């Protein structure tokens, strides 16, 4: 496996979570209830998987390696801006879930920001996939790919956290509200 393959594998997990997010906001808009604890799990997965694992792999290793060739810098800049946008949406989801947990009716903003996040995810991953294709074809050597992949794997806390996040996605997929 290569670093690019690893990032694409992350995208498979992100697509699984996106299906859950879509089901969640659709049900919320339809007036159905989603347990607050499950909404909190979604925010945790967004925060810990996307930001702490996936984005950090890209921002700390992958993008700098590609940028070192003075190529695709505009694409990298655009993706970094989108990562920041993602973080801001995630903060809003978490804030409104907390409001709801504390007794306020925050169903609408939770649903709205989950929908916004889902829309962002699909667009962003399409751009990243295109970026990965270009980076693989035009820039990154097999040795660099392997070196970055080994770096991804060597951080055991990240590997453990990744396993935990996949278990959280498994849990969410198996909730009654997510299956119907």
mmCIF file of C-alpha atoms in Angstrom:
data_model
loop_
_atom_site.group_PDB
_atom_site.id
_atom_site.type_symbol
_atom_site.label_atom_id
_atom_site.label_comp_id
_atom_site.label_asym_id
_atom_site.label_seq_id
_atom_site.Cartn_x
_atom_site.Cartn_y
_atom_site.Cartn_z
ATOM 1 C CA UNK A 1 0.000 0.000 0.000
ATOM 2 C CA UNK A 2 1.101 3.556 -0.648
ATOM 3 C CA UNK A 3 0.399 6.850 1.109
ATOM 4 C CA UNK A 4 -2.067 7.743 -1.622
ATOM 5 C CA UNK A 5 -3.789 4.373 -1.256
ATOM 6 C CA UNK A 6 -4.025 4.959 2.482
ATOM 7 C CA UNK A 7 -5.685 8.341 1.957
ATOM 8 C CA UNK A 8 -8.106 6.737 -0.499
ATOM 9 C CA UNK A 9 -8.907 4.102 2.135
ATOM 10 C CA UNK A 10 -9.716 6.963 4.516
ATOM 11 C CA UNK A 11 -12.151 8.226 1.886
ATOM 12 C CA UNK A 12 -13.966 4.868 1.948
ATOM 13 C CA UNK A 13 -14.557 5.315 5.685
ATOM 14 C CA UNK A 14 -15.601 8.935 5.128
ATOM 15 C CA UNK A 15 -18.182 7.798 2.561
ATOM 16 C CA UNK A 16 -19.578 5.360 5.134
ATOM 17 C CA UNK A 17 -19.945 8.183 7.632
ATOM 18 C CA UNK A 18 -21.465 10.437 4.985
ATOM 19 C CA UNK A 19 -24.270 7.906 4.429
ATOM 20 C CA UNK A 20 -24.963 8.067 8.167
ATOM 21 C CA UNK A 21 -24.898 11.871 8.123
ATOM 22 C CA UNK A 22 -27.345 11.954 5.187
ATOM 23 C CA UNK A 23 -29.715 9.555 6.967
ATOM 24 C CA UNK A 24 -29.393 11.610 10.117
ATOM 25 C CA UNK A 25 -30.199 15.022 8.663
ATOM 26 C CA UNK A 26 -32.965 13.567 6.463
ATOM 27 C CA UNK A 27 -34.613 12.014 9.524
ATOM 28 C CA UNK A 28 -34.165 15.171 11.575
ATOM 29 C CA UNK A 29 -35.838 17.249 8.848
ATOM 30 C CA UNK A 30 -38.654 14.645 8.777
ATOM 31 C CA UNK A 31 -39.210 15.125 12.516
ATOM 32 C CA UNK A 32 -37.737 11.792 13.560
ATOM 33 C CA UNK A 33 -35.531 11.531 16.609
ATOM 34 C CA UNK A 34 -31.852 10.658 16.591
ATOM 35 C CA UNK A 35 -30.320 9.941 19.997
ATOM 36 C CA UNK A 36 -28.176 12.858 21.166
ATOM 37 C CA UNK A 37 -25.478 10.343 22.087
ATOM 38 C CA UNK A 38 -25.311 9.246 18.429
ATOM 39 C CA UNK A 39 -25.118 12.856 17.265
ATOM 40 C CA UNK A 40 -22.241 13.327 19.710
ATOM 41 C CA UNK A 41 -20.521 10.239 18.265
ATOM 42 C CA UNK A 42 -20.810 11.740 14.793
ATOM 43 C CA UNK A 43 -19.138 14.940 16.022
ATOM 44 C CA UNK A 44 -16.378 12.910 17.659
ATOM 45 C CA UNK A 45 -15.724 10.947 14.466
ATOM 46 C CA UNK A 46 -15.656 14.166 12.439
ATOM 47 C CA UNK A 47 -13.259 15.778 14.876
ATOM 48 C CA UNK A 48 -10.963 12.849 15.560
ATOM 49 C CA UNK A 49 -11.005 10.988 12.261
ATOM 50 C CA UNK A 50 -11.181 13.793 9.742
ATOM 51 C CA UNK A 51 -9.199 16.432 11.535
ATOM 52 C CA UNK A 52 -6.776 14.511 13.751
ATOM 53 C CA UNK A 53 -6.049 11.667 11.337
ATOM 54 C CA UNK A 54 -7.002 12.271 7.707
ATOM 55 C CA UNK A 55 -6.353 15.989 7.435
ATOM 56 C CA UNK A 56 -3.163 15.755 9.480
ATOM 57 C CA UNK A 57 -1.813 13.050 7.134
ATOM 58 C CA UNK A 58 -2.464 15.324 4.206
ATOM 59 C CA UNK A 59 -1.365 18.593 5.804
ATOM 60 C CA UNK A 60 1.720 17.290 7.634
ATOM 61 C CA UNK A 61 3.075 14.816 5.071
ATOM 62 C CA UNK A 62 1.331 14.461 1.752
ATOM 63 C CA UNK A 63 0.817 18.089 0.749
ATOM 64 C CA UNK A 64 4.335 19.178 1.813
ATOM 65 C CA UNK A 65 5.856 16.327 -0.206
ATOM 66 C CA UNK A 66 3.893 17.299 -3.320
ATOM 67 C CA UNK A 67 4.530 21.025 -2.777
ATOM 68 C CA UNK A 68 8.269 20.414 -2.508
ATOM 69 C CA UNK A 69 8.225 19.830 -6.271
ATOM 70 C CA UNK A 70 6.767 23.299 -6.788
ATOM 71 C CA UNK A 71 3.785 21.727 -8.515
ATOM 72 C CA UNK A 72 0.058 21.663 -7.729
ATOM 73 C CA UNK A 73 0.501 24.433 -5.143
ATOM 74 C CA UNK A 74 -2.766 26.130 -6.125
ATOM 75 C CA UNK A 75 -4.646 22.870 -5.629
ATOM 76 C CA UNK A 76 -3.007 22.353 -2.245
ATOM 77 C CA UNK A 77 -3.934 25.862 -1.159
ATOM 78 C CA UNK A 78 -7.563 25.308 -2.185
ATOM 79 C CA UNK A 79 -7.728 21.984 -0.327
ATOM 80 C CA UNK A 80 -6.257 23.567 2.821
ATOM 81 C CA UNK A 81 -8.880 26.323 2.693
ATOM 82 C CA UNK A 82 -11.564 23.651 2.401
ATOM 83 C CA UNK A 83 -10.133 21.815 5.413
ATOM 84 C CA UNK A 84 -10.549 25.008 7.418
ATOM 85 C CA UNK A 85 -14.125 25.348 6.136
ATOM 86 C CA UNK A 86 -14.752 21.766 7.280
ATOM 87 C CA UNK A 87 -13.450 22.549 10.748
ATOM 88 C CA UNK A 88 -15.782 25.528 11.012
ATOM 89 C CA UNK A 89 -18.831 23.495 10.018
ATOM 90 C CA UNK A 90 -17.825 20.804 12.525
ATOM 91 C CA UNK A 91 -17.651 23.421 15.301
ATOM 92 C CA UNK A 92 -21.189 24.512 14.431
ATOM 93 C CA UNK A 93 -22.514 20.946 14.486
ATOM 94 C CA UNK A 94 -20.914 20.331 17.871
ATOM 95 C CA UNK A 95 -22.184 23.650 19.277
ATOM 96 C CA UNK A 96 -25.783 22.975 18.241
ATOM 97 C CA UNK A 97 -25.718 19.345 19.428
ATOM 98 C CA UNK A 98 -24.568 20.660 22.815
ATOM 99 C CA UNK A 99 -27.396 23.230 22.842
ATOM 100 C CA UNK A 100 -29.863 20.457 22.049
ATOM 101 C CA UNK A 101 -28.437 18.230 24.766
ATOM 102 C CA UNK A 102 -28.869 21.114 27.207
ATOM 103 C CA UNK A 103 -32.589 21.289 26.457
ATOM 104 C CA UNK A 104 -32.857 23.818 23.627
ATOM 105 C CA UNK A 105 -34.564 22.762 20.417
ATOM 106 C CA UNK A 106 -31.605 22.800 18.038
ATOM 107 C CA UNK A 107 -32.936 20.159 15.623
ATOM 108 C CA UNK A 108 -32.973 22.536 12.635
ATOM 109 C CA UNK A 109 -29.413 23.909 12.958
ATOM 110 C CA UNK A 110 -28.043 20.412 13.649
ATOM 111 C CA UNK A 111 -29.776 19.097 10.504
ATOM 112 C CA UNK A 112 -28.710 22.143 8.459
ATOM 113 C CA UNK A 113 -25.043 21.922 9.415
ATOM 114 C CA UNK A 114 -24.986 18.128 8.935
ATOM 115 C CA UNK A 115 -26.417 18.655 5.437
ATOM 116 C CA UNK A 116 -23.832 21.371 4.753
ATOM 117 C CA UNK A 117 -21.095 19.029 5.952
ATOM 118 C CA UNK A 118 -22.299 16.210 3.710
ATOM 119 C CA UNK A 119 -22.399 18.495 0.680
ATOM 120 C CA UNK A 120 -18.890 19.687 1.485
ATOM 121 C CA UNK A 121 -17.585 16.112 1.916
ATOM 122 C CA UNK A 122 -18.675 14.856 -1.488
ATOM 123 C CA UNK A 123 -17.304 17.882 -3.312
ATOM 124 C CA UNK A 124 -14.055 17.916 -1.343
ATOM 125 C CA UNK A 125 -13.337 14.205 -1.761
ATOM 126 C CA UNK A 126 -13.876 14.468 -5.519
ATOM 127 C CA UNK A 127 -11.274 17.264 -5.621
ATOM 128 C CA UNK A 128 -8.872 15.266 -3.453
ATOM 129 C CA UNK A 129 -9.244 12.171 -5.617
ATOM 130 C CA UNK A 130 -8.336 14.241 -8.688
ATOM 131 C CA UNK A 131 -5.416 15.747 -6.780
ATOM 132 C CA UNK A 132 -4.199 12.266 -5.754
ATOM 133 C CA UNK A 133 -4.382 11.097 -9.370
ATOM 134 C CA UNK A 134 -2.242 14.038 -10.516
ATOM 135 C CA UNK A 135 0.227 13.658 -7.644
ATOM 136 C CA UNK A 136 0.667 9.946 -8.344
ATOM 137 C CA UNK A 137 1.024 10.402 -12.090
ATOM 138 C CA UNK A 138 3.192 13.503 -12.127
ATOM 139 C CA UNK A 139 5.089 13.914 -8.900
ATOM 140 C CA UNK A 140 5.438 11.386 -6.104
ATOM 141 C CA UNK A 141 7.903 8.538 -6.539
ATOM 142 C CA UNK A 142 7.213 4.997 -5.343
ATOM 143 C CA UNK A 143 9.888 5.488 -2.673
ATOM 144 C CA UNK A 144 8.222 8.661 -1.379
ATOM 145 C CA UNK A 145 4.846 6.937 -1.378
ATOM 146 C CA UNK A 146 6.231 4.061 0.678
ATOM 147 C CA UNK A 147 8.106 6.378 3.045
ATOM 148 C CA UNK A 148 4.979 8.450 3.744
ATOM 149 C CA UNK A 149 2.891 5.316 4.185
ATOM 150 C CA UNK A 150 5.393 3.949 6.703
ATOM 151 C CA UNK A 151 5.236 7.295 8.489
ATOM 152 C CA UNK A 152 1.425 7.062 8.608
ATOM 153 C CA UNK A 153 1.656 3.564 10.105
ATOM 154 C CA UNK A 154 4.459 4.367 12.543
ATOM 155 C CA UNK A 155 2.336 6.654 14.670
ATOM 156 C CA UNK A 156 0.704 3.953 16.779
ATOM 157 C CA UNK A 157 -1.650 6.331 18.557
ATOM 158 C CA UNK A 158 -3.036 7.334 15.156
ATOM 159 C CA UNK A 159 -3.371 3.682 14.104
ATOM 160 C CA UNK A 160 -5.247 2.911 17.325
ATOM 161 C CA UNK A 161 -7.427 6.006 16.981
ATOM 162 C CA UNK A 162 -8.203 4.999 13.375
ATOM 163 C CA UNK A 163 -9.381 1.575 14.575
ATOM 164 C CA UNK A 164 -11.523 3.264 17.218
ATOM 165 C CA UNK A 165 -13.081 5.624 14.672
ATOM 166 C CA UNK A 166 -13.936 2.736 12.331
ATOM 167 C CA UNK A 167 -15.618 0.989 15.277
ATOM 168 C CA UNK A 168 -17.630 4.160 15.938
ATOM 169 C CA UNK A 169 -18.761 4.231 12.296
ATOM 170 C CA UNK A 170 -19.677 0.512 12.581
ATOM 171 C CA UNK A 171 -21.698 1.312 15.712
ATOM 172 C CA UNK A 172 -23.539 4.203 14.045
ATOM 173 C CA UNK A 173 -24.336 2.133 10.948
ATOM 174 C CA UNK A 174 -25.927 -0.501 13.168
ATOM 175 C CA UNK A 175 -28.269 1.827 15.058
ATOM 176 C CA UNK A 176 -31.953 1.264 14.358
ATOM 177 C CA UNK A 177 -32.484 4.823 13.091
ATOM 178 C CA UNK A 178 -29.590 4.421 10.629
ATOM 179 C CA UNK A 179 -30.914 1.150 9.188
ATOM 180 C CA UNK A 180 -34.460 2.214 8.431
#
